[in-house]
PDB file of C-alpha atoms in Angstrom:
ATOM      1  CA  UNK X  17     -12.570  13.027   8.349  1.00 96.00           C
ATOM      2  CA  UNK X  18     -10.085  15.385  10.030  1.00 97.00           C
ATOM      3  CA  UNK X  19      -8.484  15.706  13.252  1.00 98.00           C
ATOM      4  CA  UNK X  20      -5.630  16.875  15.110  1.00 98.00           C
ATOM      5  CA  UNK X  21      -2.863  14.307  14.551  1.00 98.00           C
ATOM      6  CA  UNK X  22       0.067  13.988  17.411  1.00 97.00           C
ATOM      7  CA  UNK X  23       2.894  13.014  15.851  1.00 98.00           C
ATOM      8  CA  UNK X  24       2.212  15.409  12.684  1.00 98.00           C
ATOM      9  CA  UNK X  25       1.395  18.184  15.168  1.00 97.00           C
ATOM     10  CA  UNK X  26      -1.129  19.606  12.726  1.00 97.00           C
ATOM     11  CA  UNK X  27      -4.935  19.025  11.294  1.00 98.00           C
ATOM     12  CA  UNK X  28      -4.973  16.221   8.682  1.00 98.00           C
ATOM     13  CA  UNK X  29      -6.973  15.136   6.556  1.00 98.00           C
ATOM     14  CA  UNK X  30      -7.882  10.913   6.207  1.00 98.00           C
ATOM     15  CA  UNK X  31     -10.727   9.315   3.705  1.00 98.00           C
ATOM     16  CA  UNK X  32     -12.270   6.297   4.760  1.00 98.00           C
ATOM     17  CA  UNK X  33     -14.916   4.086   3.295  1.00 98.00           C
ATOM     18  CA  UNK X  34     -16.981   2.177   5.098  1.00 97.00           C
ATOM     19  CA  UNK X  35     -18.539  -0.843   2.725  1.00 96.00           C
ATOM     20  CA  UNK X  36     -22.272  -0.930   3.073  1.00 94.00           C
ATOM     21  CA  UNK X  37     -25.129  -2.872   1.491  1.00 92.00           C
ATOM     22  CA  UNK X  38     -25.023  -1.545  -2.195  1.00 90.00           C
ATOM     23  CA  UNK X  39     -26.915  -1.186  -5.185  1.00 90.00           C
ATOM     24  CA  UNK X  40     -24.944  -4.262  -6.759  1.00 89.00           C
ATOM     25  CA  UNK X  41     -25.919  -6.454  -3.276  1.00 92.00           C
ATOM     26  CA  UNK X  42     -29.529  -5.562  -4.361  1.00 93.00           C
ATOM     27  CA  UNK X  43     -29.389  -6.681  -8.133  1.00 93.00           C
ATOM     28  CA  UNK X  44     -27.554 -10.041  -7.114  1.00 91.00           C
ATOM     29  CA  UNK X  45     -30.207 -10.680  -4.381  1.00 92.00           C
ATOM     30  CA  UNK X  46     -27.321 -10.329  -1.498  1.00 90.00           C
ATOM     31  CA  UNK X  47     -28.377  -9.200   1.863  1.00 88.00           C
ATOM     32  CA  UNK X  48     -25.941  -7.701   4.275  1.00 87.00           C
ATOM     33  CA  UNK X  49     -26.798  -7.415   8.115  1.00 90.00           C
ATOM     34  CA  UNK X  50     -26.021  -4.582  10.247  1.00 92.00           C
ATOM     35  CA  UNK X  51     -25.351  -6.102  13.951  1.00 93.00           C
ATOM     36  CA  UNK X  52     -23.772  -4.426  16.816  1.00 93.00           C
ATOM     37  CA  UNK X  53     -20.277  -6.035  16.975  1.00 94.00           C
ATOM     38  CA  UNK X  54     -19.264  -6.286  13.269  1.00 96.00           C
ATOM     39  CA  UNK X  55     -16.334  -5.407  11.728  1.00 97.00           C
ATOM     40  CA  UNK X  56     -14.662  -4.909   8.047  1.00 98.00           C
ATOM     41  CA  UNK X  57     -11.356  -6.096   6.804  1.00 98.00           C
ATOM     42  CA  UNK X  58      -9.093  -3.186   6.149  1.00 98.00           C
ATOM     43  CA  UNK X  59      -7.031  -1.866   3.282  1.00 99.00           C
ATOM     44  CA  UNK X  60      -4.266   0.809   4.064  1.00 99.00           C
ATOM     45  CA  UNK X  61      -4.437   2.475   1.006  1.00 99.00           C
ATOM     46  CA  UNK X  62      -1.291   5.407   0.327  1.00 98.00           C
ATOM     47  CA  UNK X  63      -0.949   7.894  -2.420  1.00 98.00           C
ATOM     48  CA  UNK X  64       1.854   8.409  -4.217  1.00 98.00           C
ATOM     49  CA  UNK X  65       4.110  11.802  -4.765  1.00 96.00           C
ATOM     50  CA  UNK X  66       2.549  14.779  -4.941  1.00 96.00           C
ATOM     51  CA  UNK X  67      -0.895  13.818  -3.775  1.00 97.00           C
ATOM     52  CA  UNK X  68      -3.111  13.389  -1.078  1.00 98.00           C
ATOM     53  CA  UNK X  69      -5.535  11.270   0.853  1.00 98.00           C
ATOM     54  CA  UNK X  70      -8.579  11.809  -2.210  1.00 98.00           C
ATOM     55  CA  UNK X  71      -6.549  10.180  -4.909  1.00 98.00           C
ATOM     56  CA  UNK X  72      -8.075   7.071  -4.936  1.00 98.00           C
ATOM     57  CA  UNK X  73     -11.226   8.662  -4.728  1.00 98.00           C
ATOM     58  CA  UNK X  74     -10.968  11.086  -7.561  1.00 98.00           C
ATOM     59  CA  UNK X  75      -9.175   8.761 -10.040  1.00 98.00           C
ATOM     60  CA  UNK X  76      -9.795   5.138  -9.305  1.00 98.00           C
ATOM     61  CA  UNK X  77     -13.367   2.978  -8.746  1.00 98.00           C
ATOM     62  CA  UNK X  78     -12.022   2.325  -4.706  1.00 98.00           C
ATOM     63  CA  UNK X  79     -15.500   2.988  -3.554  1.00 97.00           C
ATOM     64  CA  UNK X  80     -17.217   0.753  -5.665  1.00 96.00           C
ATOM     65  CA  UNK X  81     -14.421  -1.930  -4.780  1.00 97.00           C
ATOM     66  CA  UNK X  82     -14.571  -1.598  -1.124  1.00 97.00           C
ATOM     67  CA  UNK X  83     -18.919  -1.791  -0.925  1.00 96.00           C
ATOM     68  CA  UNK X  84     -18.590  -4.977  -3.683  1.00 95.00           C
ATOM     69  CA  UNK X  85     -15.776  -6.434  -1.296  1.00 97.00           C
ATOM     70  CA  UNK X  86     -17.045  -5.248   1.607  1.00 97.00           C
ATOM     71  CA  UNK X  87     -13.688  -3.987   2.712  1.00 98.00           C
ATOM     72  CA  UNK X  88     -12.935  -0.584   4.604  1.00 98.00           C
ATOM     73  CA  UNK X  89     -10.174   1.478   2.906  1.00 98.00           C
ATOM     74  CA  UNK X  90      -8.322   4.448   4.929  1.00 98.00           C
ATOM     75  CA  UNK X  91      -6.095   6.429   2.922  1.00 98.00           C
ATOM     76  CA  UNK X  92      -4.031   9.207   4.770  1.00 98.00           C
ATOM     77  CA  UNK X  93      -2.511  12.071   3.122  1.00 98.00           C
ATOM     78  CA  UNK X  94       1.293  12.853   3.731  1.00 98.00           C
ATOM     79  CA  UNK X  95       2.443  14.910   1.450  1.00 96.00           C
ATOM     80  CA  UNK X  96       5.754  14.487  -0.332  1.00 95.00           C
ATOM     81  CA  UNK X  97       7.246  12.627   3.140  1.00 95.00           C
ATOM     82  CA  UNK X  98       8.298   9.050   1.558  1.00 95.00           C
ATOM     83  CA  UNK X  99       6.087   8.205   4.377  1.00 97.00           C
ATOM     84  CA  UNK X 100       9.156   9.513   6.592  1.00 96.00           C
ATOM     85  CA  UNK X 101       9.082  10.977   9.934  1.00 96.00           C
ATOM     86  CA  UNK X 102      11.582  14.414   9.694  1.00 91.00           C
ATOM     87  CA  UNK X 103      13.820  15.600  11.658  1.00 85.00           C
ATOM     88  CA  UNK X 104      12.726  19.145  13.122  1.00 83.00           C
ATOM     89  CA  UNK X 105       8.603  18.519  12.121  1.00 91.00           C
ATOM     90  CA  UNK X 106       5.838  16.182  10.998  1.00 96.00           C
ATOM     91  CA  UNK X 107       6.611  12.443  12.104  1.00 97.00           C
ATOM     92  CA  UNK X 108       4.478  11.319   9.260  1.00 98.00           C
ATOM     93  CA  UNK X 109       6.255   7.499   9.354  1.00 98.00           C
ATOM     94  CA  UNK X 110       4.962   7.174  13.092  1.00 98.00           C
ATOM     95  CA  UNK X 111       1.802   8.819  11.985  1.00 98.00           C
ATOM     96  CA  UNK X 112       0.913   6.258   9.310  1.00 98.00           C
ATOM     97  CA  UNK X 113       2.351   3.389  11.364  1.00 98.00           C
ATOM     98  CA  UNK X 114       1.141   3.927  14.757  1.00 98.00           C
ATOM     99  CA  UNK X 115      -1.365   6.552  15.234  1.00 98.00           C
ATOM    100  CA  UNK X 116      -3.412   6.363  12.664  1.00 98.00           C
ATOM    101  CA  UNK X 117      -4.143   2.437  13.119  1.00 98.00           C
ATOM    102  CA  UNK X 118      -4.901   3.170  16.569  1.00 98.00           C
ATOM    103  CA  UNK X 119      -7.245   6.296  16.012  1.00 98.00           C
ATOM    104  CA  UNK X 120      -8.811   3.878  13.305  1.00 98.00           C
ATOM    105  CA  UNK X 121      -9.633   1.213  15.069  1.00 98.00           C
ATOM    106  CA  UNK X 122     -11.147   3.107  17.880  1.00 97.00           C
ATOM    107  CA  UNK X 123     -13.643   5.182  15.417  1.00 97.00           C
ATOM    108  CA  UNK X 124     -14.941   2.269  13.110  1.00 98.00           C
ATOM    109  CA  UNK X 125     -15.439  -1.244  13.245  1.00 97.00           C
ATOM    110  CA  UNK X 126     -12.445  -2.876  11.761  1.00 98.00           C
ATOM    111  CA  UNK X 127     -10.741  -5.928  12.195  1.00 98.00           C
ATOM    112  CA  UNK X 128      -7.489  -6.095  14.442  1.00 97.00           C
ATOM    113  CA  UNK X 129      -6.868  -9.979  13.002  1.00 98.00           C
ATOM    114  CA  UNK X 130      -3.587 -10.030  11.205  1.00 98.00           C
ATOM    115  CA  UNK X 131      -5.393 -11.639   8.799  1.00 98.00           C
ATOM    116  CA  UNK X 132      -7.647  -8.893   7.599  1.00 98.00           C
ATOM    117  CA  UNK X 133      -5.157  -6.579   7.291  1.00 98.00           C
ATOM    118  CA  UNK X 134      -3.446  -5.189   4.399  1.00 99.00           C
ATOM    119  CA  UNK X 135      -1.382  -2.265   3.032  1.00 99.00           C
ATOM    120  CA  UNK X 136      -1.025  -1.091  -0.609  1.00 99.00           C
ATOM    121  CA  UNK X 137       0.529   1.415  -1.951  1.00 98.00           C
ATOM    122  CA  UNK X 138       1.492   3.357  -4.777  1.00 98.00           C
ATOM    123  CA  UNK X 139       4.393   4.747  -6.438  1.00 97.00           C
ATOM    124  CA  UNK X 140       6.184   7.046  -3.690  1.00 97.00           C
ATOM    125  CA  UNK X 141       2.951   4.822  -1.524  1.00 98.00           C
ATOM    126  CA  UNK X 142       4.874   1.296  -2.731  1.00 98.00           C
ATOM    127  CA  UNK X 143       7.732   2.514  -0.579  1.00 97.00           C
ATOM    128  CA  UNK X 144       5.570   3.100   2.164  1.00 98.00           C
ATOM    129  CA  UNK X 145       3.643  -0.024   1.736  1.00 98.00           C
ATOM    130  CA  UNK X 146       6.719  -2.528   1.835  1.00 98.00           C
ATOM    131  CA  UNK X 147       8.053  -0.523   4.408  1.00 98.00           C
ATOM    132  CA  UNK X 148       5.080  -0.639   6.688  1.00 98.00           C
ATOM    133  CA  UNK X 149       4.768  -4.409   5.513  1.00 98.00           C
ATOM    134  CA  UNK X 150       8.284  -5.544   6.663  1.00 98.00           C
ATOM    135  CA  UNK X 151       8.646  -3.577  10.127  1.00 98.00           C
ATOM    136  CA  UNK X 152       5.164  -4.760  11.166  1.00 98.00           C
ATOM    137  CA  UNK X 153       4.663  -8.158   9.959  1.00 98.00           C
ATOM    138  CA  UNK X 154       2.414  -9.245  12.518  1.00 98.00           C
ATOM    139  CA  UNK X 155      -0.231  -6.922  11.696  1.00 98.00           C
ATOM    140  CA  UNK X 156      -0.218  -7.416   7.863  1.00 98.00           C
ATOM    141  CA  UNK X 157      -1.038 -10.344   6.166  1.00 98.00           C
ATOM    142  CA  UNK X 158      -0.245  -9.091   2.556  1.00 98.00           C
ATOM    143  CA  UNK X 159       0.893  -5.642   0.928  1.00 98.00           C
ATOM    144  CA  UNK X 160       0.166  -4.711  -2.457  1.00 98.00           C
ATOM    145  CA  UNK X 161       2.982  -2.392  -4.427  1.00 98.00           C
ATOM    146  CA  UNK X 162       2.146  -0.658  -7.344  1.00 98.00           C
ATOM    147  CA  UNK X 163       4.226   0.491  -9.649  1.00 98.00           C
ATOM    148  CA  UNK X 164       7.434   0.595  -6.940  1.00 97.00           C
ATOM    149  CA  UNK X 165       8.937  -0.736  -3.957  1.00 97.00           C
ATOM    150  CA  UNK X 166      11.075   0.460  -1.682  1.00 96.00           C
ATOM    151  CA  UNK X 167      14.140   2.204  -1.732  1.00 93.00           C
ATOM    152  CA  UNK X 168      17.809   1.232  -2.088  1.00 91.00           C
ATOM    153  CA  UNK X 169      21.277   2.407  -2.077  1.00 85.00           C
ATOM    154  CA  UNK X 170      22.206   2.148  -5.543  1.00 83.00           C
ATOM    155  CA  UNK X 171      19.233   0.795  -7.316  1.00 88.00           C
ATOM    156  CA  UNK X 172      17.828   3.938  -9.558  1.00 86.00           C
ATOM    157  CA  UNK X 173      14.195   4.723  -8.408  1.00 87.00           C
ATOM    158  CA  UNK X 174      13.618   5.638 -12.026  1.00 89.00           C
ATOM    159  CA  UNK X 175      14.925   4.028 -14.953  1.00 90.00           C
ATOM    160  CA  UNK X 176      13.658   5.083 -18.506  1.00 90.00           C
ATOM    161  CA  UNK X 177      11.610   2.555 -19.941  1.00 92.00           C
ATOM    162  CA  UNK X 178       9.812   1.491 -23.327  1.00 93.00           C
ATOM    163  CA  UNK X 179       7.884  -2.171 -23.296  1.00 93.00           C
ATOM    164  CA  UNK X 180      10.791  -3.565 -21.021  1.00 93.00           C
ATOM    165  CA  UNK X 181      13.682  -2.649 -22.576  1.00 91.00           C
ATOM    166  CA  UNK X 182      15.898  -0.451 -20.014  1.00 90.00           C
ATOM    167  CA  UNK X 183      17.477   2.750 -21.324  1.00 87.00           C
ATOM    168  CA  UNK X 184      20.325   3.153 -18.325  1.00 77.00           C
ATOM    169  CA  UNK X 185      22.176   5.641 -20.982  1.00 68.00           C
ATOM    170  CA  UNK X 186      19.753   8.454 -20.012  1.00 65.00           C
ATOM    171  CA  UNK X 187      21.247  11.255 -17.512  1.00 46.00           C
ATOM    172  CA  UNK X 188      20.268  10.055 -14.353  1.00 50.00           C
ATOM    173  CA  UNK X 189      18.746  13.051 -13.465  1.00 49.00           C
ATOM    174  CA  UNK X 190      15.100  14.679 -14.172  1.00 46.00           C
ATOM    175  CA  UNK X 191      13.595  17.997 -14.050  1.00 45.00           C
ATOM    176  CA  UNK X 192      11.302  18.655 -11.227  1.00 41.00           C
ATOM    177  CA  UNK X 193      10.170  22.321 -10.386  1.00 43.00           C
ATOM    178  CA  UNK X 194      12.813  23.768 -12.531  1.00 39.00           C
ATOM    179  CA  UNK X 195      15.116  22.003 -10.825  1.00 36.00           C
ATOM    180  CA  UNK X 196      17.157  18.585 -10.505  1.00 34.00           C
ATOM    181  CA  UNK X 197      16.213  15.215  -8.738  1.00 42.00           C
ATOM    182  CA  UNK X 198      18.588  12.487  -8.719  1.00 43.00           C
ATOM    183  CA  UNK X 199      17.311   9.568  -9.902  1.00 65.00           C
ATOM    184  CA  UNK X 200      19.583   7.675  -7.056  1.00 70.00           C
ATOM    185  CA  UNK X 201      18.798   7.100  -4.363  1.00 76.00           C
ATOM    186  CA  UNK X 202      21.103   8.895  -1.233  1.00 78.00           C
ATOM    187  CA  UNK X 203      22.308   6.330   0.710  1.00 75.00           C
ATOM    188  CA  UNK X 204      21.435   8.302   4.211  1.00 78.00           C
ATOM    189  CA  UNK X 205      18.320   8.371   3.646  1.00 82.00           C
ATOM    190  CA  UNK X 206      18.475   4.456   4.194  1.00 88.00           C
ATOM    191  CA  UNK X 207      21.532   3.118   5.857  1.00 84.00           C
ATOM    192  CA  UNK X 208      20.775   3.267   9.691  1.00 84.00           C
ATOM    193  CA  UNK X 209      17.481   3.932   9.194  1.00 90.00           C
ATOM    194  CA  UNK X 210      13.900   2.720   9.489  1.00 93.00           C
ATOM    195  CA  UNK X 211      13.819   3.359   5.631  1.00 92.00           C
ATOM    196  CA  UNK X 212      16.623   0.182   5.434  1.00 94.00           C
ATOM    197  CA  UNK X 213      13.058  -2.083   4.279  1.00 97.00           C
ATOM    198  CA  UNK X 214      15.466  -4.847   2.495  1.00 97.00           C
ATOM    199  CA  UNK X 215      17.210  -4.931   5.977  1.00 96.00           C
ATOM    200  CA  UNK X 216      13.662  -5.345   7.972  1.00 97.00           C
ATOM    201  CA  UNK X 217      12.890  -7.792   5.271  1.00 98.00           C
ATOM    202  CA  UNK X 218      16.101  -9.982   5.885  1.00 98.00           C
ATOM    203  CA  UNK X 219      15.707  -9.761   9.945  1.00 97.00           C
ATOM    204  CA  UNK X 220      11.965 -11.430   9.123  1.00 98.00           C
ATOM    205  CA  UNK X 221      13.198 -14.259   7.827  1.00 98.00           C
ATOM    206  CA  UNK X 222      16.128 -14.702  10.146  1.00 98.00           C
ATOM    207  CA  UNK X 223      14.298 -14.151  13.178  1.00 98.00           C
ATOM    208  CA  UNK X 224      11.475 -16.890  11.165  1.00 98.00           C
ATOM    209  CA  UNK X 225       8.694 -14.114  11.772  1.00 98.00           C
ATOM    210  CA  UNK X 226       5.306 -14.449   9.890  1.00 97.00           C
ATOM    211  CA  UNK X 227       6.036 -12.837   6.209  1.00 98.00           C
ATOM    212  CA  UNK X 228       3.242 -11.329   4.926  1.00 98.00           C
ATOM    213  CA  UNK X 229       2.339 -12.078   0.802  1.00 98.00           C
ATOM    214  CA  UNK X 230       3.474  -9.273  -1.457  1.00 98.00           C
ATOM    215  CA  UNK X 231       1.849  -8.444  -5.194  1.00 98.00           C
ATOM    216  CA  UNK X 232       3.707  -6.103  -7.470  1.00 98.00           C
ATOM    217  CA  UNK X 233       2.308  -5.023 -10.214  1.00 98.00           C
ATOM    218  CA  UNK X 234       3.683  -2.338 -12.491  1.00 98.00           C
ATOM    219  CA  UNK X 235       3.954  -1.575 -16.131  1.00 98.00           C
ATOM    220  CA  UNK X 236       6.416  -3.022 -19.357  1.00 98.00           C
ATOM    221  CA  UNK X 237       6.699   1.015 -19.672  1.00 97.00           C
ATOM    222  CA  UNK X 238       6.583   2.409 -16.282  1.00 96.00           C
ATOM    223  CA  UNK X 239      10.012   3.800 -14.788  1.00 94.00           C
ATOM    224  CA  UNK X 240       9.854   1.814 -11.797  1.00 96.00           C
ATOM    225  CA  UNK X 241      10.108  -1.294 -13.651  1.00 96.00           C
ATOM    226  CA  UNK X 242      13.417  -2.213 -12.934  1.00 95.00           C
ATOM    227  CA  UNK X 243      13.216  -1.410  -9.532  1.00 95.00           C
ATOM    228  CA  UNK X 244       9.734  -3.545  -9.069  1.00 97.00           C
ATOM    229  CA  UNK X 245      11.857  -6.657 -10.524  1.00 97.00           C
ATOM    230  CA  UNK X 246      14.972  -6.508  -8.454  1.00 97.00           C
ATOM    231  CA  UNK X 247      12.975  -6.245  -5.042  1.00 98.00           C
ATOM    232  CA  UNK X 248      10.446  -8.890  -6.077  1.00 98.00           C
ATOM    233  CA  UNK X 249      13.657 -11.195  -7.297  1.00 98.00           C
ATOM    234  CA  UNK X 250      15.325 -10.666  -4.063  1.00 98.00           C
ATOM    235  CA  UNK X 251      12.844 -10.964  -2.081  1.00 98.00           C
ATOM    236  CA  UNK X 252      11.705 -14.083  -3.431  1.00 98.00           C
ATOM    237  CA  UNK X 253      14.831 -15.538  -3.226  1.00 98.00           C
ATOM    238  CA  UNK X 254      14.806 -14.680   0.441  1.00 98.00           C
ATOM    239  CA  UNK X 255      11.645 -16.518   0.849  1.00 98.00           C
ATOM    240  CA  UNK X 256       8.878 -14.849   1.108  1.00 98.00           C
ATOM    241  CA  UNK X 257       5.770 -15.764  -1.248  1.00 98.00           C
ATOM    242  CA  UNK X 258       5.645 -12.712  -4.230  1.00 98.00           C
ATOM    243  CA  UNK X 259       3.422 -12.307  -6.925  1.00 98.00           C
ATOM    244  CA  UNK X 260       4.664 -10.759  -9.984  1.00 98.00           C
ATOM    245  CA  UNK X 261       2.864  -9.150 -12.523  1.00 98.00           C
ATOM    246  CA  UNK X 262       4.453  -6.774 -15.762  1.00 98.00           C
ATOM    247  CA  UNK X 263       1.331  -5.088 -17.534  1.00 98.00           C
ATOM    248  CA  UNK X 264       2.036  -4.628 -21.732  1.00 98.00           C
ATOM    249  CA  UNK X 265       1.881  -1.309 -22.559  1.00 97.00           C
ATOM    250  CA  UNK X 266       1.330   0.496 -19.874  1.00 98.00           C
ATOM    251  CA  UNK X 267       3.582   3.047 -17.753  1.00 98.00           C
ATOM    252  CA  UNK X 268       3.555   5.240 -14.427  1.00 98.00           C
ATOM    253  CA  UNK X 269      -0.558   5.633 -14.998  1.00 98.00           C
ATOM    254  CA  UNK X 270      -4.113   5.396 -13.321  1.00 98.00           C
ATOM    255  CA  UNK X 271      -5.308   3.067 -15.541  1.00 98.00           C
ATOM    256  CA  UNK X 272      -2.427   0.518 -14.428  1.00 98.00           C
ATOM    257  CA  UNK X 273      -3.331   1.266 -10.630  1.00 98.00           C
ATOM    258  CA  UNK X 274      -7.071   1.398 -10.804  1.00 98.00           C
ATOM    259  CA  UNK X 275      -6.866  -2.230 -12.649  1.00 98.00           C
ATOM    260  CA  UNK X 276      -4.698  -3.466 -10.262  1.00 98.00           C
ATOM    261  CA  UNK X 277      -6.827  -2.486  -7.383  1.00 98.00           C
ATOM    262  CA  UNK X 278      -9.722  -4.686  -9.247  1.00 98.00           C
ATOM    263  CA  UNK X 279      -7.182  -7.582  -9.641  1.00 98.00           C
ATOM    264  CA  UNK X 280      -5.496  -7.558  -6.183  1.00 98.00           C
ATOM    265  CA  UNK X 281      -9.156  -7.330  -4.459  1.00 98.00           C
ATOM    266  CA  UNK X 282     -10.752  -9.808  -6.776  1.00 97.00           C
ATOM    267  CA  UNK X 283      -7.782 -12.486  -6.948  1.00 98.00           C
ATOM    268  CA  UNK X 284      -5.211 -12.048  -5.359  1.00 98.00           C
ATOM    269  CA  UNK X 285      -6.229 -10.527  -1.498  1.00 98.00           C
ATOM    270  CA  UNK X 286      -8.031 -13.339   0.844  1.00 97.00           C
ATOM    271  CA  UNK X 287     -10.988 -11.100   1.289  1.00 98.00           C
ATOM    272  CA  UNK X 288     -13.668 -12.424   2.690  1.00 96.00           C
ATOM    273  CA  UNK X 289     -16.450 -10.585   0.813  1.00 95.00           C
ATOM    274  CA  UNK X 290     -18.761  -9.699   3.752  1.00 94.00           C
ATOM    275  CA  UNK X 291     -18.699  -8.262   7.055  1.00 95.00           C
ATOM    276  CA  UNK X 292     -17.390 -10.509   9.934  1.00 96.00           C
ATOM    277  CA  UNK X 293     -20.155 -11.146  12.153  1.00 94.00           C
ATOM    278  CA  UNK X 294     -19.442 -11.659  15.704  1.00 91.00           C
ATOM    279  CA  UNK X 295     -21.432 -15.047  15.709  1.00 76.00           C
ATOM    280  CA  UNK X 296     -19.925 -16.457  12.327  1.00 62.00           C
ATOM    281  CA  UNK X 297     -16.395 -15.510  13.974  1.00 48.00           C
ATOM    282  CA  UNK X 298     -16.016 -15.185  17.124  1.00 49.00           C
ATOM    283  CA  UNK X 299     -14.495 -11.319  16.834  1.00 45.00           C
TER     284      UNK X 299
END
């Protein structure tokens, strides 16, 4: 669909599926009821750098996952942002955070139970998933990070990598448009900020909120491994319940995030596998 966002004060685009009764329902004999009143569990799905709200679409089996899971999936498109609102134009952090939930659950028939609500995310999207995980922990029960997490003040986002073993001697810089990106992070992009996730994630447990679960999953060969295992240690050690999981031979790919789509809705995401009826639950 597209509309006329508020906060990004533009048209923007937003893909959505809706699960419905399927050709794999059929073969296994399943029947699925359409009553007035029903709703899906939801998946905030976000893209990583340099794409857009079809991603998941055009490179990944999501449609396929959400009718066998019966799950709705809305994935947004925001550009380059780091899912961060800027200073003289688009807001896209309050977009993805506030208005788009609310335009959402006003169109289509989704759950508004914490408990059938997640976020996932990845790459430049894991930042955006953790970050939407930690500053609104009432509304997500679990977040799934692929291949990332969020941002820190001296952590590298990108660290050279071959089957695990870290190569920290490369320049810590990469081409990107014929020009130079640091792989470090600048600090005011996060101190005093909403992008401070580690801090929202500390405040949780002080303030003995309800943490949501978190899954990481990421490649021995992907450059965000070493930034996937420090925020999963720490966070751990913080207390909340993480899920770790380092893929052989595998690096910053589709492959790695289609998979873990399939593993995260099959295993590790308390989906419920069919609509939620208003009779069966009382929504």
């Amino acid at each position: 669909m597209n509309f006329l966002s508020q906060s990004l004060g533009m048209q923007t685009n937003v893909t959505v599926c809706l699960p419905t009764y399927s050709f794999a329902d059929s073969m296994e004999g399943k029947q699925v009821e359409y009553v007035r009143g029903m709703t899906f569990q939801t998946l905030y799905l976000l893209h990583g750098g340099s794409g857009d709200d079809g991603d998941y679409v055009n490179f990944t089996n999501i449609v396929r996952y959400a009718d066998k899971y019966k799950v709705a999936v809305v994935m947004p498109s925001v550009h380059n942002s780091c899912y961060t609102d800027t200073e003289d134009g688009a807001k896209y952090y309050t977009y993805v955070a506030e208005e788009l939930p609310k335009l959402c659950e006003a169109f289509f028939p989704l759950s508004l139970r914490r408990e059938d609500n997640f976020v996932a995310g990845l790459s430049m999207g894991s930042h955006g998933a953790m970050k939407l995980a930690m500053h609104y922990p009432e509304r997500y029960a679990a977040a799934l990070m692929m291949s990332g997490a969020s941002y820190r003040p001296g952590v590298p986002s990108m660290v050279r990598t071959i089957n695990g073993e870290f190569d920290f001697e490369t320049d810590m810089k990469i081409p990107v448009g014929g020009g130079l990106q640091a792989k470090l992070v600048d600090p005011a992009f996060i101190h005093g900020t909403v992008n401070d996730v580690y801090a929202a994630a500390l405040r949780n447990v002080e303030e003995e909120k309800l943490l949501p679960k978190l899954f990481f999953r990421v490649g021995d060969s992907d450059h965000a491994l070493y930034r996937t295992l420090l925020a999963e240690q720490d966070l751990r050690k913080w207390g909340y319940d993480t899920r770790l999981e380092v893929v052989a031979g595998m690096g910053h790919e589709w492959d790695l995030w289609d998979e873990s789509l399939q593993v995260a809705m099959s295993e590790w995401l308390p989906l419920r596998s069919e609509p939620i009826y208003p009779e069966k639950f009382g929504s």
